[in-house]
Tab-separated table of C-alpha atoms and ligand atoms in Angstrom:
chain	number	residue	atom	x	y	z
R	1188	UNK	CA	12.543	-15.203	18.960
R	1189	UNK	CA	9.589	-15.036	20.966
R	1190	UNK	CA	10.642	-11.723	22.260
R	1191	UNK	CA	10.317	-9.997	18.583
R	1192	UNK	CA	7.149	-9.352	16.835
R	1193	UNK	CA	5.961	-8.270	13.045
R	1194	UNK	CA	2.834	-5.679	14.325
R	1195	UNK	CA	0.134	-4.612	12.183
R	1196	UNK	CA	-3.542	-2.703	13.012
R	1197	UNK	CA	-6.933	-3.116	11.341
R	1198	UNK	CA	-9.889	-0.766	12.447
R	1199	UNK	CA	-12.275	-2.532	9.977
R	1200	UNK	CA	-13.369	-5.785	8.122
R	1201	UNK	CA	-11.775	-4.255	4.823
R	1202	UNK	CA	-8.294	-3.244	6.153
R	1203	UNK	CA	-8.597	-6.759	8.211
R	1204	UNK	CA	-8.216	-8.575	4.915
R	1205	UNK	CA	-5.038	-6.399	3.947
R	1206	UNK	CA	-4.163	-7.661	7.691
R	1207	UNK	CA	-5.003	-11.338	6.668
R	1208	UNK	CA	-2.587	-11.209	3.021
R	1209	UNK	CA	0.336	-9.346	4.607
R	1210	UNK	CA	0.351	-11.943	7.743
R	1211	UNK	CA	-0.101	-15.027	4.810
R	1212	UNK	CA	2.749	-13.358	3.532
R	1213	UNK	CA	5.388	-13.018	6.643
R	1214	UNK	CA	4.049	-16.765	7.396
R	1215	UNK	CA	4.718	-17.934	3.675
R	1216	UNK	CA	8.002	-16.311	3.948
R	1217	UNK	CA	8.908	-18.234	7.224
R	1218	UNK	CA	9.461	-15.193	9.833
R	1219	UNK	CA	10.731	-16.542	12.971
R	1220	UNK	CA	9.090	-13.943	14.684
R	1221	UNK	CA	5.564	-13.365	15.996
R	1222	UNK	CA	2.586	-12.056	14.215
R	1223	UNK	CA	0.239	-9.423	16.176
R	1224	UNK	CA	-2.672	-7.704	15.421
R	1225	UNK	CA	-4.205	-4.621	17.113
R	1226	UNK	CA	-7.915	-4.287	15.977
R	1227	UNK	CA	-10.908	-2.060	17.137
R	1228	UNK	CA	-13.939	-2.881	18.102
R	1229	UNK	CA	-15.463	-2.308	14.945
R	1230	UNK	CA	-14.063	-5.703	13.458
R	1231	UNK	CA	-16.257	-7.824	13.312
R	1232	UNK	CA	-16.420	-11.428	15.641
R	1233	UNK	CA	-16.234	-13.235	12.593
R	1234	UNK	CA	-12.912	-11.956	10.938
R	1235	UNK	CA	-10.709	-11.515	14.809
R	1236	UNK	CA	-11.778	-15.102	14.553
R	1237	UNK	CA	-10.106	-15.413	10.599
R	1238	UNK	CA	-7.060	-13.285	11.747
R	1239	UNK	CA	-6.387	-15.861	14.829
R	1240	UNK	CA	-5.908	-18.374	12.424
R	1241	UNK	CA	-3.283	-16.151	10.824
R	1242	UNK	CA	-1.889	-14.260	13.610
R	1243	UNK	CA	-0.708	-15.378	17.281
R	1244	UNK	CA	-2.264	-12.004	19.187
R	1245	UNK	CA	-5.176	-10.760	18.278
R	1246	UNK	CA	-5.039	-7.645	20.659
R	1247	UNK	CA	-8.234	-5.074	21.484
R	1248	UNK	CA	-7.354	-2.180	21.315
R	1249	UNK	CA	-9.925	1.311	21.358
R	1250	UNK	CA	-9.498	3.625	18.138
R	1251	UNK	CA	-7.909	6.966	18.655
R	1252	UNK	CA	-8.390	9.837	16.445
R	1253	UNK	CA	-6.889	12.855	15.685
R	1254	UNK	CA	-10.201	14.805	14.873
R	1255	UNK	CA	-8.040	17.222	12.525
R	1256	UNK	CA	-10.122	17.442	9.592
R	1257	UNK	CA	-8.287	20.791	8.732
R	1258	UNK	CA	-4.880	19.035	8.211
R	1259	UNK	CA	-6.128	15.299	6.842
R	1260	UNK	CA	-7.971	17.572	4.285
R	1261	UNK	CA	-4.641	18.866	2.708
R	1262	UNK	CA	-3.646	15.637	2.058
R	1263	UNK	CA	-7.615	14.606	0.654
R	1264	UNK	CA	-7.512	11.389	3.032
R	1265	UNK	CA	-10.327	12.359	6.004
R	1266	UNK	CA	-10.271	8.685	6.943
R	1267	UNK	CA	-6.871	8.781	8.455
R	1268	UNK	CA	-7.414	10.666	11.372
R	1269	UNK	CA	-7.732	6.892	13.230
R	1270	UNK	CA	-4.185	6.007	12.191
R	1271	UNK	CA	-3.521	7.361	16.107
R	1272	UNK	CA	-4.437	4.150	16.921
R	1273	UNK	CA	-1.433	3.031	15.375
R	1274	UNK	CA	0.460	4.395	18.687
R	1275	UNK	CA	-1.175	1.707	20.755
R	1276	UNK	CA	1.563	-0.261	19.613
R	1277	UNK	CA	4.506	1.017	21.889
R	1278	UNK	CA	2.273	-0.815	24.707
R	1279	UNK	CA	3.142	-4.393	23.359
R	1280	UNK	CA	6.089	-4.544	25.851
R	1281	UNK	CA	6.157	-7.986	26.374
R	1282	UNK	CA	8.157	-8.179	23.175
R	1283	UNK	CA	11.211	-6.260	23.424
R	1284	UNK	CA	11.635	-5.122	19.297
R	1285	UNK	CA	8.944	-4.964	16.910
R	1286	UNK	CA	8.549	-4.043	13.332
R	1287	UNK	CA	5.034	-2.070	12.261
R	1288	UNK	CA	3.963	-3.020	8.939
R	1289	UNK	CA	0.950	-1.303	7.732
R	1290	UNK	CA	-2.259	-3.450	6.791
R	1291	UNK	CA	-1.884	-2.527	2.881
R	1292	UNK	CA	2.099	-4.092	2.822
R	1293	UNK	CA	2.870	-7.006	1.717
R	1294	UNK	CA	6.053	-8.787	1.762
R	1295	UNK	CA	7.937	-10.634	-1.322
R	1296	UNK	CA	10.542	-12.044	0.763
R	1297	UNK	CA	11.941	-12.897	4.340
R	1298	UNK	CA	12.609	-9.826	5.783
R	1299	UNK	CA	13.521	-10.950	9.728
R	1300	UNK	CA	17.162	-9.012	9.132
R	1301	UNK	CA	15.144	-5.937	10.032
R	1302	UNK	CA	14.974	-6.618	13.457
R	1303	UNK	CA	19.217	-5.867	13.543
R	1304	UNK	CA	18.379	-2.439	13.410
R	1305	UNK	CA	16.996	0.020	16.144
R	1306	UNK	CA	14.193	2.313	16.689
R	1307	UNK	CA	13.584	4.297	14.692
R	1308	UNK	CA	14.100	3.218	11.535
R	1309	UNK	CA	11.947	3.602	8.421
R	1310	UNK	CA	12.330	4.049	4.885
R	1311	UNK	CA	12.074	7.477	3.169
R	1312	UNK	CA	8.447	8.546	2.527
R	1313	UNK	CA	8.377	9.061	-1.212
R	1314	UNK	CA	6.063	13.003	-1.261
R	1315	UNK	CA	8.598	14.259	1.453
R	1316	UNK	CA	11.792	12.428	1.912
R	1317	UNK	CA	13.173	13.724	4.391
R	1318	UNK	CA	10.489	12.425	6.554
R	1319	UNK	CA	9.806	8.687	6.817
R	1320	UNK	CA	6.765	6.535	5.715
R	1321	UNK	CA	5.301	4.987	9.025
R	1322	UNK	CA	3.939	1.997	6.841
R	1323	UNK	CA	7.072	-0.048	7.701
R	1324	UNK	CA	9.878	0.982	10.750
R	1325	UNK	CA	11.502	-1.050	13.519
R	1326	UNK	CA	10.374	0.482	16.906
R	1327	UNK	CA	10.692	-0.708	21.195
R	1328	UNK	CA	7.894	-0.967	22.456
R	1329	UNK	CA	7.977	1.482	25.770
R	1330	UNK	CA	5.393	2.619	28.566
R	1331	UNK	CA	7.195	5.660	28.922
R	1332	UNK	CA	7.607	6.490	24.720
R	1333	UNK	CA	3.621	5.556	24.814
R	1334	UNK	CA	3.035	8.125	27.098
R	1335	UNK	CA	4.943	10.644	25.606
R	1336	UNK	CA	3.974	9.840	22.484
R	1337	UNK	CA	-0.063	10.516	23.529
R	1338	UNK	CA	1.015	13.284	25.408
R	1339	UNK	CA	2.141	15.176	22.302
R	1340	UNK	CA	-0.900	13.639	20.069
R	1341	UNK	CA	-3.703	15.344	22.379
R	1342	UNK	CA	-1.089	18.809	23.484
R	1343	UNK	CA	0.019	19.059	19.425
R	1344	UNK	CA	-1.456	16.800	17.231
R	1345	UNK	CA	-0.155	16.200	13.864
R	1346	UNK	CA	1.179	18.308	11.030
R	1347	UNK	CA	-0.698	16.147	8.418
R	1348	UNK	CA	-3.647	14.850	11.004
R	1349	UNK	CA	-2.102	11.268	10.734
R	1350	UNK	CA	0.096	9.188	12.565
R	1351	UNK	CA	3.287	10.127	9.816
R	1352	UNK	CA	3.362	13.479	10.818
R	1353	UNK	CA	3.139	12.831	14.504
R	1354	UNK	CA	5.970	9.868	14.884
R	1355	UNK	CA	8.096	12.304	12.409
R	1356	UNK	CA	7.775	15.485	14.752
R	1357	UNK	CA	8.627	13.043	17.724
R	1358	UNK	CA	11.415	11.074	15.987
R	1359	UNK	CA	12.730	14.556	14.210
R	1360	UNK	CA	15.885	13.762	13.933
R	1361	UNK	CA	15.918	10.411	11.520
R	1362	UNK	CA	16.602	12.436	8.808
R	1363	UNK	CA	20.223	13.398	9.264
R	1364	UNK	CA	21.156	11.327	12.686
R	1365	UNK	CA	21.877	8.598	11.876
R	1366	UNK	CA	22.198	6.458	8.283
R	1367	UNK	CA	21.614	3.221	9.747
R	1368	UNK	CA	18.313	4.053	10.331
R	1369	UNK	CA	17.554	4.710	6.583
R	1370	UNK	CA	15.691	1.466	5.847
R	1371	UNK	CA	16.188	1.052	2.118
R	1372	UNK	CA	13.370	2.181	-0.259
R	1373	UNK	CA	13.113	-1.604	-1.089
R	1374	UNK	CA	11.568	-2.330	2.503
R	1375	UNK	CA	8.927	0.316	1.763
R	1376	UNK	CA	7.933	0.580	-1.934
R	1377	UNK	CA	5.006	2.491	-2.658
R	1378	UNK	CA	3.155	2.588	-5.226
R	1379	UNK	CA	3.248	5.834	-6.345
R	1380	UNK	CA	7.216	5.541	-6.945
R	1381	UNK	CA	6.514	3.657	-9.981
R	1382	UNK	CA	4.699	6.385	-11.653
R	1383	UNK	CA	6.794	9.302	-10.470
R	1384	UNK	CA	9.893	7.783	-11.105
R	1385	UNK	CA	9.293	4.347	-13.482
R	1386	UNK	CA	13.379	4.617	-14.873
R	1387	UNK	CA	14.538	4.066	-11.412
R	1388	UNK	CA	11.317	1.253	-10.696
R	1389	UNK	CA	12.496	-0.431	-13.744
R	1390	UNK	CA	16.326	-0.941	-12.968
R	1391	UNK	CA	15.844	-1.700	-8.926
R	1392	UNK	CA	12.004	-2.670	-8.823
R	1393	UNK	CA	12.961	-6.455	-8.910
R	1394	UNK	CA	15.020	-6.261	-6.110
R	1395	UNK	CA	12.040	-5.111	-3.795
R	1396	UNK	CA	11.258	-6.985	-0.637
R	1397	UNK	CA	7.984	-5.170	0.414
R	1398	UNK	CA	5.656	-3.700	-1.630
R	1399	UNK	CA	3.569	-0.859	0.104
R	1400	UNK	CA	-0.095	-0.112	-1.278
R	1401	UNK	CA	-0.247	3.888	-0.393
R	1402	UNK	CA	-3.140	5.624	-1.310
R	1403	UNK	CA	-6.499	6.337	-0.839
R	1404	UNK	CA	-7.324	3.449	-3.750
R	1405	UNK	CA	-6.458	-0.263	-1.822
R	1406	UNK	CA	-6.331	-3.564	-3.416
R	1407	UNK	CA	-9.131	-5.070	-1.703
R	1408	UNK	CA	-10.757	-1.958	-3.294
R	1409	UNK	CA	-10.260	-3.920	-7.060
R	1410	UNK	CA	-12.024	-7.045	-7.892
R	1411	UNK	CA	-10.331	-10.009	-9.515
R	1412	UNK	CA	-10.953	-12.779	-11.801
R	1413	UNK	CA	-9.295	-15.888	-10.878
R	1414	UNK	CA	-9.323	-17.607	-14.021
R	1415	UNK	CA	-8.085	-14.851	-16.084
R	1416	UNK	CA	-5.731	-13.764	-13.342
R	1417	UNK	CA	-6.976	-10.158	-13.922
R	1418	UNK	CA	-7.116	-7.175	-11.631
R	1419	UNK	CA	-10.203	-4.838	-12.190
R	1420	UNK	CA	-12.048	-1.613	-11.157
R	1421	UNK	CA	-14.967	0.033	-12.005
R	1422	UNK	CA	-14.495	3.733	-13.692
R	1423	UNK	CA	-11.836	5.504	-13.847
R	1424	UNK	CA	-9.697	5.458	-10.476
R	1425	UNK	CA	-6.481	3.463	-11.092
R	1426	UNK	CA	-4.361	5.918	-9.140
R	1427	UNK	CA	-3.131	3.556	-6.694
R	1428	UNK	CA	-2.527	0.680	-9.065
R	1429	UNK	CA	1.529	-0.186	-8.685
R	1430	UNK	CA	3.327	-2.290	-11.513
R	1431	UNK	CA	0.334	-5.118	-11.784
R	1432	UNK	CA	1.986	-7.696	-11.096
R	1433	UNK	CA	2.125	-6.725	-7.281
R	1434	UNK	CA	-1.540	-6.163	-7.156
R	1435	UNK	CA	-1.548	-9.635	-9.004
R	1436	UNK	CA	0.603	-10.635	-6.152
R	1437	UNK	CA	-2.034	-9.446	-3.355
R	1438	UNK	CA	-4.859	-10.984	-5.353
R	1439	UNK	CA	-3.194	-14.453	-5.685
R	1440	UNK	CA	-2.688	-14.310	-1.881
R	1441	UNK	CA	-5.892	-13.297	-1.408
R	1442	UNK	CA	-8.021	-15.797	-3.594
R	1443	UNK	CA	-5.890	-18.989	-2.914
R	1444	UNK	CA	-5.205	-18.388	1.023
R	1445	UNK	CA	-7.485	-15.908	2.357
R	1446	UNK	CA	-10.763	-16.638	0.836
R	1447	UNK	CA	-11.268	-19.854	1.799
R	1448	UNK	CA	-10.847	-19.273	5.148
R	1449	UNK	CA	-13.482	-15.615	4.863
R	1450	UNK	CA	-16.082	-17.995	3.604
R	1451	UNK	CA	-15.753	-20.891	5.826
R	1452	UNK	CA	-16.472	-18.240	8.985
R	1453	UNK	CA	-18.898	-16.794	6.463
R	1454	UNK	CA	-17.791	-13.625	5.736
R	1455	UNK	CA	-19.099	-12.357	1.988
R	1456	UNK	CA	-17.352	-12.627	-1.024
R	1457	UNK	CA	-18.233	-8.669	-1.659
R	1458	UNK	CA	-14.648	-7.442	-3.051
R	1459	UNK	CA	-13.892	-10.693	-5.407
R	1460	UNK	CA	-17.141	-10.126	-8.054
R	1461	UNK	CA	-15.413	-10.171	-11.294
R	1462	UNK	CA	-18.366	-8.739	-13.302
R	1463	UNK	CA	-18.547	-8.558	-17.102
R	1464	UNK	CA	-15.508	-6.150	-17.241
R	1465	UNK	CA	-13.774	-8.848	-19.936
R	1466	UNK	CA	-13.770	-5.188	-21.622
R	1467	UNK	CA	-11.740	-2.672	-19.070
R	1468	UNK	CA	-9.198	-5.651	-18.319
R	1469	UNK	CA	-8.227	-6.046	-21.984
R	1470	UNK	CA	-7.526	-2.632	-22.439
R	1471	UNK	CA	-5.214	-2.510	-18.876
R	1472	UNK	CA	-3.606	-5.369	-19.980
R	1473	UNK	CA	-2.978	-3.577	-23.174
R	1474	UNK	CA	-1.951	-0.332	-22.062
R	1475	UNK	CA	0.357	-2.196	-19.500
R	1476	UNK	CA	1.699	-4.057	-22.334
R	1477	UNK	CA	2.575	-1.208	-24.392
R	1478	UNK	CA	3.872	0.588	-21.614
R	1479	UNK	CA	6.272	-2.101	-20.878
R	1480	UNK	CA	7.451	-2.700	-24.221
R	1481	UNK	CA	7.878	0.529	-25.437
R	1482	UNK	CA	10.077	0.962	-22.026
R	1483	UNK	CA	12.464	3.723	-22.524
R	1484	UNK	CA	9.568	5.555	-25.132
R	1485	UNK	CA	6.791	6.046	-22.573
R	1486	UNK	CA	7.318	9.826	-24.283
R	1487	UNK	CA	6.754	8.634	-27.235
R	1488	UNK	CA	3.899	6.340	-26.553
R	1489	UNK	CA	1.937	8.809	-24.406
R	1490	UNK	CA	2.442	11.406	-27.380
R	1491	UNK	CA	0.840	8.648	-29.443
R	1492	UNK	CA	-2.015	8.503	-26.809
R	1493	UNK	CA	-2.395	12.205	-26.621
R	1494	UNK	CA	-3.135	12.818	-30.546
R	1495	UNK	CA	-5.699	10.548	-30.576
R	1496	UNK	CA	-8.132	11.681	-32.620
R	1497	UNK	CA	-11.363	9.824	-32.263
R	1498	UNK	CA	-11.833	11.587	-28.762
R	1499	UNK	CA	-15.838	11.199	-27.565
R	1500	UNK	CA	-16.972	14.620	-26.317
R	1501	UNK	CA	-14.934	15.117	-22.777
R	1502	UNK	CA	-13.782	17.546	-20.689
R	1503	UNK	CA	-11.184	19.545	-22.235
R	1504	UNK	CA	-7.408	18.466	-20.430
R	1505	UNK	CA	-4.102	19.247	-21.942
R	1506	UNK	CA	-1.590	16.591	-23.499
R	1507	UNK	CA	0.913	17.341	-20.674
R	1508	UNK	CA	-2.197	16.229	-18.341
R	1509	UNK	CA	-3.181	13.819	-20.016
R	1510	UNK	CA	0.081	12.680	-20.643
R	1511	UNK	CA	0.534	12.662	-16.557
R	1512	UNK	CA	-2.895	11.094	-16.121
R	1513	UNK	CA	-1.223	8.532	-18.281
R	1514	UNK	CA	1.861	7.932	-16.290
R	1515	UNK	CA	-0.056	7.961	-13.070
R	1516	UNK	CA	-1.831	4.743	-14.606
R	1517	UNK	CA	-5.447	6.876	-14.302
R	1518	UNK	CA	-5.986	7.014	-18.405
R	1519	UNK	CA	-9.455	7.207	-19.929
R	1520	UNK	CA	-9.843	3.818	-20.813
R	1521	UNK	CA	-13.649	4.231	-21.530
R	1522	UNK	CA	-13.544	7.310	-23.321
R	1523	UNK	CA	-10.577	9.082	-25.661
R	1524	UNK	CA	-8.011	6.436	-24.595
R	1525	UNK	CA	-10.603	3.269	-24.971
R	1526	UNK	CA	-9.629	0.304	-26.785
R	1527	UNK	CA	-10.530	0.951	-29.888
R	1528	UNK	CA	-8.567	4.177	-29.782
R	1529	UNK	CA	-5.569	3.151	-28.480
R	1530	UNK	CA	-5.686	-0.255	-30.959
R	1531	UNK	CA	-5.762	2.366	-34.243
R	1532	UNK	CA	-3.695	4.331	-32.823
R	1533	UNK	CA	-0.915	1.847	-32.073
R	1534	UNK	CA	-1.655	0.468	-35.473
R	1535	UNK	CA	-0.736	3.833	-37.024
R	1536	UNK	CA	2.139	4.662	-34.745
R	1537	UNK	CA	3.638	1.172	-35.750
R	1538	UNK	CA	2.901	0.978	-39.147
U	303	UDP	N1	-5.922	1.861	9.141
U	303	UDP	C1	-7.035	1.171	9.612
U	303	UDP	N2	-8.290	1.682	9.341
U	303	UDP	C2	-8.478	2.818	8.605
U	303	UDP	C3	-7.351	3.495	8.116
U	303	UDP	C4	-6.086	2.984	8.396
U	303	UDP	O1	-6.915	0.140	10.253
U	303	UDP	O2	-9.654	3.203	8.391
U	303	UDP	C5	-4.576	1.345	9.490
U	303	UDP	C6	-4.118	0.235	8.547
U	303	UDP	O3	-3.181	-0.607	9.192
U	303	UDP	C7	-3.440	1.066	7.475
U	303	UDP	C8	-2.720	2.111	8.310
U	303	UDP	O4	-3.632	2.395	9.365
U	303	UDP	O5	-2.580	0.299	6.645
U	303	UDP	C9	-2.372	3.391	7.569
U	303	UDP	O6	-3.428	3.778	6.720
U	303	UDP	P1	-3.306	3.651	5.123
U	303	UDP	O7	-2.486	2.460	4.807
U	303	UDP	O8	-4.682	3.734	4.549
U	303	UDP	O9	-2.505	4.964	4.782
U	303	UDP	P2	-1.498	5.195	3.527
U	303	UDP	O10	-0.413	4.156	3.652
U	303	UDP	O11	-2.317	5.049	2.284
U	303	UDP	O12	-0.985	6.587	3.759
U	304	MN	MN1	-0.436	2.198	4.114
């Protein structure tokens, strides 16, 4: 199997260590199939020389960017304009199928079966579904799609500034061509699906084989205490947090596999401080807790969380935001939805 390779890209140190846990991952998983990394100059000589440890190609490849601030800035992520680098990887053509994963995936099981199915496939993107998410989808690499494909990046760019909207205007008819290209939303679960649609996370969630960290907020952008097996962040930004346990998943990998080989080629510790935030992780834990056990009366529980009534003075948001706030995982654990209020309140509501 040579001929068939798992692809991934890292422009940076920091989206090289998502690089490092998804390739653990494949490897733990025993793929058959080759690992390959495109990174950009900008990684540094120390971690192309963790990720050959990892991966069998480390390739150099030179970033390109969309430079469309107007469109990246509707969907508030300016940094992705470099995703065009992403195309670099129709050039691998000494492999005849390969499957893009992006650097914040993370696989859960084997997954070579994926490489039975043709280009393009993809799993639904979850904001737009009849377009796909271009963080997981079996492609050929092809001179002649590579050209065409920068061709139309420089003569039309991208409807959302980002590699997504460019492969979907290219590939435009995956939506309704073909079924077989549908990769299951298990291949491609993103984090946001268990917020905006927990029922359906709770009756197939288990049976997901790659977990997919979309959004702005990564996992390398927590920190984590090993001991207590506890995934932290300073303030107030959980937005990107999927059910824990995954993060959990991405920190084990991390502190157990990938560490140890960061610090022997003496790259910093800087994302795994754990802090004093004994604090902040009791209450997620807690919330999580409740959330899970109240299961099918998250209503009930958020409308416990939005009468609170010790609220510190805060900026004025409705229940029904705050009740979405909730949801999305982003409550205000140090302020009207801290510990001690959620504790009373919880000890009312049960009581
Ligand atoms: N990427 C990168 N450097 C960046 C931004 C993105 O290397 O500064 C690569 C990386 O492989 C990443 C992919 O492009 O996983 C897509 O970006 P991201 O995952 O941040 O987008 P999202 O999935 O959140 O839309
Ligand atoms: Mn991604």
């Amino acid at each position: 199997m040579s001929d068939q390779a798992f692809v991934t890209l890292a422009t940076n140190d920091l989206y090289g260590k998502g690089a490092l846990v998804l390739g653990t991952s494949l490897r733990n998983h025993k793929t058959t199939r080759q690992l390959v990394i495109l990174v950009a100059p900008q990684v540094s000589n120390n971690m192309r020389a963790v990720l050959e440890r990892i991966f069998d190609e480390v390739i150099l490849v030179d970033v390109l960017e969309s430079k469309d601030s107007a469109h990246l800035a509707m969907i508030k992520r300016p940094e992705l304009g470099v995703t065009f680098t992403k195309l670099h990887c129709w050039a691998l053509t000494r492999y005849s199928k390969c499957i893009f994963m992006d650097a914040d995936t993370l696989v859960l099981c084997n997954i070579d079966e994926l490489f039975e199915r043709e280009e393009l496939s993809a799993a639904p993107d979850p904001g737009w579904p009849d377009c796909f998410n271009t963080g997981v989808f079996v492609y050929r690499p092809s001179i002649a799609t590579y050209n065409e494909l920068l061709q139309v990046s420089t003569e039309e760019g991208s409807f959302d500034g980002g590699d997504q909207g460019l492969l979907n205007s290219f590939f435009s008819n995956w939506a309704t061509a073909d079924i077989n290209k549908h990769l299951p939303f298990i291949y491609n679960l993103s984090s946001i699906s268990v917020y905006s649609y927990l029922p359906a996370f709770k009756q197939y969630g288990a049976d997901a084989k790659v977990v997919h960290f979309l959004g702005k907020v990564k996992p390398w952008n927590y920190s984590y205490d090993p001991t207590t097996k506890c995934v932290m962040r300073d303030g107030h930004d959980y937005s990107s947090v999927v059910h824990p346990e995954f993060l959990n998943m991405w920190w084990d990998i991390f502190t157990t596999s990938v560490l140890p080989m960061l610090t022997e080629h003496g790259i910093s510790k800087d994302t795994t401080s754990s802090g004093n935030q004994e604090l902040s992780c009791l209450v997620y834990a807690l919330a999580f807790t409740c959330g899970l056990s109240f299961c099918r009366k998250e209503e009930k529980l958020s409308e416990a969380v939005s009468q609170l009534s010790f609220a510190p003075p805060a900026p004025v948001v409705s229940s029904e935001e705050r009740r979405q706030k909730w949801e999305q995982g982003q409550a205000d654990f140090m302020g009207v939805d801290s510990f001690q209020n959620i504790q009373k309140k919880l000890d009312a509501y049960l009581n």
